[in-house]
Amino acid sequence: MNPSWLRDAVFYEIYPQSFRDTNGDGIGDFQGIIEKLDYILSLGCNALWINPCYDSPFHDAGYDVRDYRKVAPRYGTNEDLYRLFQEAHARGMHVLLDLVPGHTSEEHPWFRESQRAEKNELSGRYIWTDSWFKGCRNIAYIGGETERDGTYLINFFKCQPALNYGFLHPEESWQTPVDSPDAIATREAMKDVMRFWLTRGCDGFRVDMAASLVKYDDEKKSGTSAVWKNVRQMLDEEFPEAAMVAEWCDPKIALRAGFHMDFYLNNSNGYTALMRDYEGHEDHSYFRREGGGDIRPFLREYEDWLQDTRDIGYISLLTCNHDTPRPRFHMDMEELKLCYAFLFTLPGVPFLYYGDEIGMRYLKLPTKEGGYTRTGTRTPMQWTKGKNLGFSDADPETLYLPVDDADDAPTVEAQEKDPSSLLSTVRALLALRHRTPDLQADAPFASICTDPEKAFVYRRGSLILMINPLCRDQRVEIRGEILYSIGQVAKKEDAIMLSGPSFAIVQPAD
Ligand code: NOJ
């Protein structure tokens, strides 16, 4: 059973560094999130995912955790975070933290112990070879930095040693099997981290690199899935209302492994065709007006996944996340309206990245905290005109990242006053979704017309929806009432006319 609150959940992802600074130190904090909960709810987002906010040396923006049970002082105290949970719950909202189960920081006390020459309780918490000059097939490893005679495997950057969940097919004596005491101890330690937060008001986790736990050759992911099935059993028994969303992008596997939701990410063909088909000189992404895009590559993948995972869990589409360029990178405000209209009317549980509701730009910036090209997606939220666009009172030189200094940088303040703004469109769309069960997570989806020369027509429950990203006029033969529209849409006796880029939701007459 999935937690019932997911049926009508819409998530808002917050990169805490950049959301709202209330103490003038140039970086966002928990109090800033608390102050903006009413705003987030007013958008129609009733759940949050907060990127890692734990103690960390921040070589990867917090995905290098030094203490799983203590928040980073720059955001506030643990008590502030507990207060955030309470304030969110008081508004009927839910909060997911980011769980990083595959690796820690090299400064985590577990790793400090594990790298000691003398054998101890944590020697097997990470994956070590048995000699300083031995590496590991296919997986990056680090040598020469530890007391221990061995090299250790990393999961991502150099600062992120891989935790040991065992090997599916051990080949060497130093590779422990998945049911070894060390592998089980790692899993149990991670379950205790989850219990720690869940008993303090957290509602679940976005799980980082969820597919990465068991090492080779876990190609079908049976080893890693077994870990998650075990975790899910714990949740079902102890925290049945807690939710987990995987960073996996393979819902057939992830949802069967016990996740309630799996992200539809960039590395899939379907999402690329839909959102980011701009590798060559031309941009054929589906929502680009002149793009000549085609919805079918997306549908081939999505409908297959949807059918296969029906009644198991949800596929989560997102506007973007902290790892990818913002959609405004290549789409204008009108294109974004159609894009969001589509994302927010699909089944499953959608995610909106902070600032995408006003079309914040992707900025070209030098790397910060291991962000590299991702840094431009992580700039401060743009609230108002004026100093630091309302993000912080600090000296602009001391901000975590610079704000967008363009004269026409979008702000919440300006868009709230404009009924035709992107923000107003997001509000209207999400309000409609919340009052219409046919637009929520569970109602069935079916494509009706997928001809790339025509409007894409699809069904959600009893409703018919149509999207016309092209400049050409389209006629969709249907009799019914228009419940909601974007762009020029007109009802004729037996058809809906869509002029230029437009979108409509229609309640059919019969
Ligand atoms: C995926 C996260 O989204 C990304 O930001 C991070 O750098 C890696 N995992 C490593 O944890």
Coordinates of C-alpha atoms and ligand atoms in Angstrom, one line a residue:
M1 CA 0.0 0.0 0.0
N2 CA 1.2 3.5 -0.8
P3 CA 0.7 6.3 1.7
S4 CA -2.6 7.8 0.8
W5 CA -1.3 11.4 0.8
L6 CA 0.7 10.7 -2.3
R7 CA -2.5 10.5 -4.4
D8 CA -2.8 14.3 -4.4
A9 CA 0.8 15.3 -3.6
V10 CA 2.7 17.9 -5.6
F11 CA 6.3 18.3 -4.5
Y12 CA 8.4 21.4 -4.3
E13 CA 12.2 20.8 -4.3
I14 CA 14.2 23.2 -2.2
Y15 CA 18.0 23.6 -2.5
P16 CA 18.3 25.0 1.0
Q17 CA 21.5 27.1 0.3
S18 CA 19.5 29.3 -2.1
F19 CA 15.9 29.6 -1.0
R20 CA 15.7 32.3 1.7
D21 CA 18.3 33.7 4.1
T22 CA 16.8 35.1 7.3
N23 CA 19.9 35.7 9.4
G24 CA 21.9 37.7 6.8
D25 CA 24.8 35.3 6.4
G26 CA 24.2 35.0 2.7
I27 CA 23.0 31.4 2.7
G28 CA 19.5 30.1 3.0
D29 CA 18.2 28.6 6.3
F30 CA 15.4 26.5 7.8
Q31 CA 13.7 29.7 9.2
G32 CA 13.6 31.0 5.6
I33 CA 11.8 27.8 4.4
I34 CA 9.3 28.1 7.3
E35 CA 8.5 31.7 6.4
K36 CA 7.8 30.6 2.8
L37 CA 5.6 27.6 3.5
D38 CA 2.4 29.6 2.9
Y39 CA 3.8 30.8 -0.4
I40 CA 4.7 27.2 -1.4
L41 CA 1.3 26.0 -0.4
S42 CA -0.3 28.8 -2.3
L43 CA 1.3 27.5 -5.5
G44 CA -0.4 24.2 -4.9
C45 CA 2.7 22.3 -3.7
N46 CA 1.7 20.4 -0.6
A47 CA 5.0 18.5 -0.1
L48 CA 8.7 19.4 0.0
W49 CA 11.9 17.6 -0.9
I50 CA 14.9 19.4 0.8
N51 CA 18.3 18.6 -0.6
P52 CA 20.8 17.3 2.0
C53 CA 20.9 19.6 5.0
Y54 CA 23.2 17.5 7.2
D55 CA 26.6 18.4 8.6
S56 CA 29.1 18.1 5.7
P57 CA 32.4 19.6 4.4
F58 CA 30.3 20.5 1.3
H59 CA 32.6 19.1 -1.4
D60 CA 29.4 18.0 -3.2
A61 CA 26.8 20.5 -1.9
G62 CA 26.0 18.2 1.1
Y63 CA 25.9 14.9 -0.7
D64 CA 29.0 14.2 1.2
V65 CA 27.5 13.6 4.7
R66 CA 29.7 13.9 7.7
D67 CA 26.9 13.3 10.3
Y68 CA 23.6 11.8 9.3
R69 CA 21.9 12.9 12.5
K70 CA 22.9 16.5 12.8
V71 CA 22.0 19.3 10.5
A72 CA 24.6 21.7 9.1
P73 CA 24.8 24.7 11.4
R74 CA 24.6 27.1 8.4
Y75 CA 20.9 26.1 8.0
G76 CA 20.1 26.2 11.8
T77 CA 19.8 23.6 14.4
N78 CA 18.1 20.2 14.6
E79 CA 15.3 21.9 16.6
D80 CA 14.8 24.3 13.7
L81 CA 14.3 21.5 11.4
Y82 CA 11.8 19.7 13.8
R83 CA 9.9 23.0 13.9
L84 CA 9.9 23.1 10.1
F85 CA 8.3 19.6 10.1
Q86 CA 5.7 20.8 12.6
E87 CA 4.9 24.0 10.7
A88 CA 4.6 22.0 7.5
H89 CA 2.3 19.5 9.1
A90 CA 0.1 22.3 10.6
R91 CA -0.6 23.2 7.0
G92 CA -1.2 19.7 5.8
M93 CA 2.1 19.5 4.1
H94 CA 4.7 16.7 4.1
V95 CA 8.5 16.9 4.1
L96 CA 11.0 14.5 2.5
L97 CA 14.7 14.8 3.4
D98 CA 17.4 13.6 1.1
L99 CA 18.9 10.2 2.2
V100 CA 22.4 9.5 0.9
P101 CA 22.8 5.7 1.5
G102 CA 25.5 4.9 -1.0
H103 CA 28.4 6.9 0.4
T104 CA 29.4 9.3 3.1
S105 CA 32.0 12.0 3.3
E106 CA 35.5 10.9 3.8
E107 CA 35.2 12.9 7.0
H108 CA 32.4 10.8 8.4
P109 CA 33.5 9.1 11.8
W110 CA 32.6 5.7 10.2
F111 CA 35.2 6.3 7.6
R112 CA 37.8 7.6 10.0
E113 CA 37.5 4.4 12.0
S114 CA 37.3 2.2 8.9
Q115 CA 40.6 3.5 7.5
R116 CA 42.5 2.6 10.7
A117 CA 45.3 0.0 10.4
E118 CA 43.9 -2.0 13.3
K119 CA 40.8 -4.1 12.6
N120 CA 37.8 -2.7 14.3
E121 CA 34.0 -2.8 14.2
L122 CA 33.8 -0.4 11.2
S123 CA 36.6 -2.0 9.1
G124 CA 34.0 -3.5 6.9
R125 CA 31.6 -0.5 6.7
Y126 CA 33.3 0.6 3.4
I127 CA 34.7 -1.4 0.5
W128 CA 38.4 -1.9 0.9
T129 CA 40.8 -4.0 -1.2
D130 CA 43.4 -6.0 0.7
S131 CA 46.5 -4.2 -0.4
W132 CA 47.6 -0.6 -1.1
F133 CA 48.5 -1.5 -4.7
K134 CA 45.3 -3.4 -5.5
G135 CA 42.3 -1.8 -7.2
C136 CA 38.9 -3.0 -8.2
R137 CA 37.6 -4.0 -11.6
N138 CA 35.3 -1.3 -13.1
I139 CA 35.0 0.9 -10.0
A140 CA 37.1 3.9 -9.2
Y141 CA 39.2 3.6 -6.1
I142 CA 41.6 5.7 -4.0
G143 CA 44.9 4.7 -2.5
G144 CA 47.7 6.3 -0.6
E145 CA 45.6 8.4 1.8
T146 CA 44.9 6.0 4.7
E147 CA 46.6 4.2 7.5
R148 CA 45.1 1.0 6.3
D149 CA 46.9 -1.2 3.8
G150 CA 44.3 -1.2 1.1
T151 CA 42.5 1.0 -1.4
Y152 CA 38.8 2.0 -1.0
L153 CA 36.1 2.3 -3.6
I154 CA 34.3 5.6 -4.3
N155 CA 30.7 6.0 -5.3
F156 CA 30.9 9.4 -7.0
F157 CA 33.5 12.1 -6.3
K158 CA 36.8 11.4 -4.6
C159 CA 35.4 12.6 -1.3
Q160 CA 32.6 10.0 -1.3
P161 CA 33.8 6.5 -0.2
A162 CA 31.3 3.8 -1.1
L163 CA 29.5 2.1 1.8
N164 CA 29.6 -1.6 1.8
Y165 CA 26.4 -3.4 1.0
G166 CA 28.3 -6.4 -0.4
F167 CA 29.0 -7.9 -3.8
L168 CA 26.4 -10.0 -5.6
H169 CA 29.1 -12.3 -7.0
P170 CA 32.3 -11.8 -4.9
E171 CA 35.4 -12.7 -6.9
E172 CA 38.1 -11.8 -4.4
S173 CA 38.6 -12.5 -0.7
W174 CA 38.1 -8.9 0.2
Q175 CA 34.7 -8.7 -1.5
T176 CA 32.0 -9.6 1.1
P177 CA 28.7 -11.2 0.0
V178 CA 25.4 -9.4 0.3
D179 CA 24.4 -11.4 3.3
S180 CA 27.7 -10.9 5.2
P181 CA 27.5 -9.4 8.7
D182 CA 29.3 -6.2 7.4
A183 CA 26.8 -5.7 4.5
I184 CA 23.9 -6.3 6.8
A185 CA 25.3 -3.9 9.4
T186 CA 25.5 -1.1 6.8
R187 CA 21.9 -1.6 5.8
E188 CA 20.8 -1.7 9.5
A189 CA 22.8 1.5 10.2
M190 CA 21.0 3.2 7.3
K191 CA 17.6 2.1 8.6
D192 CA 18.5 3.6 12.0
V193 CA 19.3 6.9 10.2
M194 CA 15.8 6.8 8.6
R195 CA 14.2 6.0 12.0
F196 CA 16.0 8.9 13.6
W197 CA 14.4 11.4 11.2
L198 CA 11.1 9.7 10.9
T199 CA 10.5 9.7 14.6
R200 CA 11.2 13.4 14.6
G201 CA 8.6 14.4 12.1
C202 CA 10.2 13.7 8.7
D203 CA 7.7 12.1 6.2
G204 CA 10.2 10.2 4.1
F205 CA 13.1 10.4 1.8
R206 CA 14.3 11.2 -1.7
V207 CA 17.0 8.5 -2.1
D208 CA 20.2 9.5 -3.7
M209 CA 21.7 7.1 -6.3
A210 CA 19.3 4.4 -5.1
A211 CA 20.5 1.9 -7.6
S212 CA 24.2 2.1 -6.5
L213 CA 24.3 0.0 -3.4
V214 CA 25.4 -3.6 -4.2
K215 CA 28.5 -3.9 -6.3
Y216 CA 29.2 -6.1 -9.2
D217 CA 27.7 -7.7 -11.1
D218 CA 24.3 -6.5 -10.0
E219 CA 23.2 -5.6 -13.5
K220 CA 19.6 -6.6 -13.0
K221 CA 19.7 -5.0 -9.6
S222 CA 18.5 -8.0 -7.6
G223 CA 21.1 -7.3 -4.9
T224 CA 20.3 -3.6 -4.5
S225 CA 16.6 -4.4 -4.8
A226 CA 16.8 -6.8 -1.9
V227 CA 18.2 -4.1 0.3
W228 CA 15.3 -1.7 -0.5
K229 CA 12.7 -4.5 -0.1
N230 CA 14.1 -5.0 3.4
V231 CA 13.9 -1.2 4.1
R232 CA 10.4 -1.0 2.7
Q233 CA 9.3 -3.8 5.1
M234 CA 10.6 -1.8 8.0
L235 CA 8.7 1.3 6.7
D236 CA 5.5 -0.7 6.3
E237 CA 5.7 -2.0 9.8
E238 CA 7.0 1.1 11.6
F239 CA 6.1 4.1 9.5
P240 CA 3.4 3.2 7.0
E241 CA 2.7 6.8 6.0
A242 CA 6.4 7.5 5.1
A243 CA 7.2 7.8 1.4
M244 CA 10.4 7.1 -0.6
V245 CA 11.2 8.5 -4.0
A246 CA 14.2 6.9 -5.9
E247 CA 16.8 8.6 -7.9
W248 CA 16.9 5.6 -10.2
C249 CA 14.9 6.2 -13.4
D250 CA 14.0 2.6 -13.9
P251 CA 10.5 2.4 -12.4
K252 CA 9.9 -1.2 -13.4
I253 CA 12.7 -2.1 -11.0
A254 CA 12.7 0.7 -8.5
L255 CA 8.9 0.4 -7.7
R256 CA 9.2 -3.3 -7.3
A257 CA 12.1 -2.8 -5.0
G258 CA 9.8 -1.0 -2.7
F259 CA 10.0 2.7 -3.7
H260 CA 6.7 4.5 -3.7
M261 CA 7.9 6.8 -6.5
D262 CA 10.7 6.9 -9.1
F263 CA 12.0 9.9 -10.9
Y264 CA 11.8 10.2 -14.7
L265 CA 15.2 11.6 -15.2
N266 CA 17.4 13.1 -17.9
N267 CA 19.2 9.9 -18.8
S268 CA 16.1 8.3 -20.4
N269 CA 15.3 8.7 -24.1
G270 CA 11.8 9.7 -23.4
Y271 CA 12.5 12.6 -21.1
T272 CA 15.1 13.9 -23.4
A273 CA 12.7 14.0 -26.4
L274 CA 10.1 15.7 -24.2
M275 CA 12.3 18.3 -22.4
R276 CA 15.8 18.6 -23.7
D277 CA 16.3 17.5 -27.2
Y278 CA 19.0 20.1 -27.9
E279 CA 22.2 18.2 -28.2
G280 CA 22.8 19.1 -31.9
H281 CA 22.4 22.5 -33.4
E282 CA 18.6 22.4 -33.3
D283 CA 16.2 22.1 -30.4
H284 CA 13.6 19.5 -31.1
S285 CA 12.2 19.3 -27.6
Y286 CA 8.5 18.8 -27.7
F287 CA 7.3 22.1 -26.3
R288 CA 9.5 24.3 -28.5
R289 CA 7.2 26.3 -30.8
E290 CA 9.4 25.9 -33.9
G291 CA 11.0 22.6 -32.7
G292 CA 9.1 20.1 -34.9
G293 CA 9.2 17.9 -31.9
D294 CA 7.5 14.5 -31.6
I295 CA 5.8 13.2 -28.5
R296 CA 6.0 9.6 -29.5
P297 CA 9.5 8.7 -28.2
F298 CA 8.4 9.9 -24.8
L299 CA 5.1 8.0 -25.0
R300 CA 6.7 4.8 -26.1
E301 CA 8.8 4.7 -22.9
Y302 CA 6.3 6.3 -20.5
E303 CA 3.3 4.3 -21.5
D304 CA 5.3 1.1 -21.2
W305 CA 6.5 2.0 -17.8
L306 CA 3.1 3.2 -16.7
Q307 CA 1.4 0.0 -17.7
D308 CA 4.0 -2.1 -16.1
T309 CA 3.9 -0.3 -12.8
R310 CA 0.2 0.3 -12.5
D311 CA -0.9 -0.3 -8.9
I312 CA 2.7 -0.6 -7.6
G313 CA 3.9 3.0 -7.4
Y314 CA 4.2 6.3 -9.1
I315 CA 6.4 7.8 -11.8
S316 CA 7.5 11.3 -10.9
L317 CA 8.1 13.9 -13.6
L318 CA 10.0 17.0 -12.7
T319 CA 10.4 20.5 -14.1
C320 CA 14.2 20.0 -13.5
N321 CA 16.3 19.4 -10.4
H322 CA 19.5 20.7 -8.8
D323 CA 21.6 18.6 -11.3
T324 CA 20.2 19.7 -14.6
P325 CA 19.8 23.0 -16.5
R326 CA 16.6 24.8 -15.7
P327 CA 13.9 24.4 -18.3
R328 CA 14.1 28.2 -18.9
F329 CA 17.6 27.5 -20.4
H330 CA 15.9 26.9 -23.7
M331 CA 12.2 27.5 -23.3
D332 CA 10.4 30.9 -23.1
M333 CA 7.6 31.6 -20.7
E334 CA 4.8 30.6 -23.1
E335 CA 6.5 27.3 -23.9
L336 CA 7.0 26.7 -20.2
K337 CA 3.3 27.1 -19.6
L338 CA 2.5 24.3 -22.0
C339 CA 5.3 22.2 -20.6
Y340 CA 4.1 22.5 -17.0
A341 CA 0.5 22.0 -18.1
F342 CA 1.6 18.6 -19.5
L343 CA 3.8 17.6 -16.5
F344 CA 1.1 18.6 -14.0
T345 CA -1.7 16.7 -15.7
L346 CA 0.1 13.3 -16.0
P347 CA -0.5 10.5 -13.6
G348 CA 2.0 10.0 -10.7
V349 CA 3.5 12.6 -8.4
P350 CA 5.0 15.7 -10.0
F351 CA 8.0 17.7 -8.7
L352 CA 8.5 21.4 -9.2
Y353 CA 12.1 22.8 -8.6
Y354 CA 12.1 26.0 -6.7
G355 CA 12.2 29.0 -9.0
D356 CA 10.9 27.1 -12.0
E357 CA 7.4 28.5 -11.2
I358 CA 8.7 32.0 -12.3
G359 CA 11.0 30.7 -15.0
M360 CA 14.3 31.5 -13.3
R361 CA 17.2 31.4 -15.7
Y362 CA 20.1 29.0 -15.8
L363 CA 23.1 31.2 -15.2
K364 CA 26.6 30.5 -16.4
L365 CA 28.8 30.5 -13.3
P366 CA 32.0 29.1 -12.0
T367 CA 31.7 25.9 -9.9
K368 CA 30.6 26.0 -6.3
E369 CA 30.7 23.1 -3.9
G370 CA 31.3 20.5 -6.6
G371 CA 28.4 21.9 -8.7
Y372 CA 30.4 22.5 -12.0
T373 CA 27.8 23.0 -14.8
R374 CA 25.0 22.3 -12.2
T375 CA 25.9 25.5 -10.3
G376 CA 23.9 27.7 -12.7
T377 CA 20.7 25.9 -11.6
R378 CA 21.3 26.6 -7.9
T379 CA 21.2 30.4 -7.7
P380 CA 19.2 32.3 -5.1
M381 CA 15.4 32.4 -5.3
Q382 CA 14.1 35.6 -6.8
W383 CA 11.4 37.0 -4.5
T384 CA 11.2 40.7 -5.1
K385 CA 12.9 43.6 -6.9
G386 CA 15.7 45.3 -4.9
K387 CA 18.6 44.1 -2.8
N388 CA 19.6 40.5 -3.7
L389 CA 16.1 40.0 -5.2
G390 CA 14.7 39.5 -1.7
F391 CA 16.8 36.4 -1.0
S392 CA 19.0 37.9 1.7
D393 CA 20.1 41.2 3.5
A394 CA 23.7 40.2 3.2
D395 CA 26.3 42.1 1.3
P396 CA 25.9 40.9 -2.3
E397 CA 29.6 39.9 -2.4
T398 CA 29.0 37.4 0.4
L399 CA 26.0 35.5 -1.1
Y400 CA 26.3 31.8 -1.5
L401 CA 25.9 32.4 -5.3
P402 CA 25.1 35.6 -7.1
V403 CA 21.5 36.4 -8.0
D404 CA 20.4 36.9 -11.6
D405 CA 21.4 40.5 -12.3
A406 CA 19.4 40.9 -15.5
D407 CA 16.9 43.8 -15.6
D408 CA 14.2 41.4 -16.4
A409 CA 15.0 38.8 -13.9
P410 CA 11.7 37.2 -13.0
T411 CA 10.4 37.6 -9.5
V412 CA 7.6 36.2 -7.4
E413 CA 6.4 39.7 -6.5
A414 CA 6.0 40.8 -10.1
Q415 CA 4.4 37.6 -11.3
E416 CA 1.9 37.4 -8.4
K417 CA 0.4 40.7 -9.7
D418 CA 0.1 39.4 -13.3
P419 CA -2.8 36.9 -13.9
S420 CA -1.1 35.8 -17.2
S421 CA 2.3 35.1 -15.6
L422 CA 3.9 31.7 -15.4
L423 CA 3.4 31.7 -11.7
S424 CA -0.3 32.4 -12.0
T425 CA -0.6 29.6 -14.5
V426 CA 1.1 27.2 -12.2
R427 CA -1.3 28.2 -9.4
A428 CA -4.3 27.7 -11.6
L429 CA -3.1 24.4 -13.0
L430 CA -2.3 23.0 -9.6
A431 CA -5.5 24.3 -8.0
L432 CA -7.5 22.5 -10.8
R433 CA -5.5 19.3 -10.2
H434 CA -6.3 19.4 -6.5
R435 CA -10.0 19.7 -7.1
T436 CA -10.2 17.2 -9.9
P437 CA -9.4 13.5 -9.0
D438 CA -9.2 12.7 -12.7
L439 CA -6.0 14.9 -12.9
Q440 CA -4.4 13.3 -9.8
A441 CA -1.9 10.5 -9.4
D442 CA -4.2 7.5 -10.0
A443 CA -6.6 8.3 -12.8
P444 CA -5.9 6.3 -16.0
F445 CA -4.0 7.9 -18.9
A446 CA -4.3 7.1 -22.6
S447 CA -3.1 8.7 -25.7
I448 CA -5.7 9.5 -28.3
C449 CA -3.9 11.4 -31.1
T450 CA -0.1 11.3 -31.4
D451 CA 0.3 12.5 -35.0
P452 CA 3.2 15.0 -34.8
E453 CA 1.5 17.3 -37.3
K454 CA -1.5 17.6 -35.0
A455 CA -2.3 18.5 -31.4
F456 CA -1.5 15.7 -29.0
V457 CA -4.8 14.6 -27.5
Y458 CA -4.9 12.4 -24.3
R459 CA -7.3 11.2 -21.8
R460 CA -7.2 11.3 -18.0
G461 CA -10.1 9.5 -16.4
S462 CA -13.2 11.1 -17.9
L463 CA -11.4 14.2 -19.2
I464 CA -9.9 14.9 -22.6
L465 CA -6.8 17.1 -22.7
M466 CA -5.0 18.6 -25.8
I467 CA -1.8 20.3 -26.3
N468 CA -0.6 22.2 -29.3
P469 CA 2.9 23.4 -29.0
L470 CA 3.1 24.4 -32.7
C471 CA 2.2 27.8 -34.2
R472 CA -0.3 26.1 -36.6
D473 CA -4.0 26.1 -35.9
Q474 CA -5.5 22.8 -34.9
R475 CA -9.0 21.4 -34.8
V476 CA -9.9 18.6 -32.4
E477 CA -13.2 16.9 -33.1
I478 CA -15.0 16.7 -29.8
R479 CA -18.1 18.1 -28.1
G480 CA -17.7 19.3 -24.6
E481 CA -17.0 22.0 -22.1
I482 CA -13.6 23.7 -21.8
L483 CA -12.6 23.4 -18.1
Y484 CA -9.3 25.2 -18.5
S485 CA -7.2 26.6 -21.3
I486 CA -3.9 28.3 -22.1
G487 CA -3.5 30.3 -25.3
Q488 CA -6.2 30.8 -27.8
V489 CA -8.8 28.1 -27.5
A490 CA -12.4 28.3 -28.7
K491 CA -15.3 25.9 -28.5
K492 CA -17.2 25.2 -31.7
E493 CA -20.3 23.1 -31.9
D494 CA -18.5 19.8 -32.5
A495 CA -14.8 20.7 -32.1
I496 CA -12.3 22.6 -30.1
M497 CA -10.1 25.1 -32.0
L498 CA -6.6 25.6 -30.8
S499 CA -4.8 28.6 -32.4
G500 CA -1.1 28.6 -32.0
P501 CA 0.6 27.3 -28.9
S502 CA -2.3 26.3 -26.6
F503 CA -3.6 23.7 -24.2
A504 CA -7.1 22.7 -23.1
I505 CA -8.8 20.4 -20.7
V506 CA -12.3 19.4 -21.9
Q507 CA -15.1 17.6 -20.2
P508 CA -16.7 15.7 -23.0
A509 CA -20.4 16.0 -23.6
D510 CA -21.1 12.3 -23.5
Ligands
NOJ1 C1 23.0 12.6 -7.2 C2 22.7 14.0 -6.7 O1 21.5 14.5 -7.2 C3 23.9 14.8 -7.0 O2 23.7 16.2 -6.8 C4 25.1 14.3 -6.3 O3 26.3 15.0 -6.7 C5 25.3 12.8 -6.6 N1 24.1 12.0 -6.5 C6 26.3 12.2 -5.6 O4 25.6 12.0 -4.3

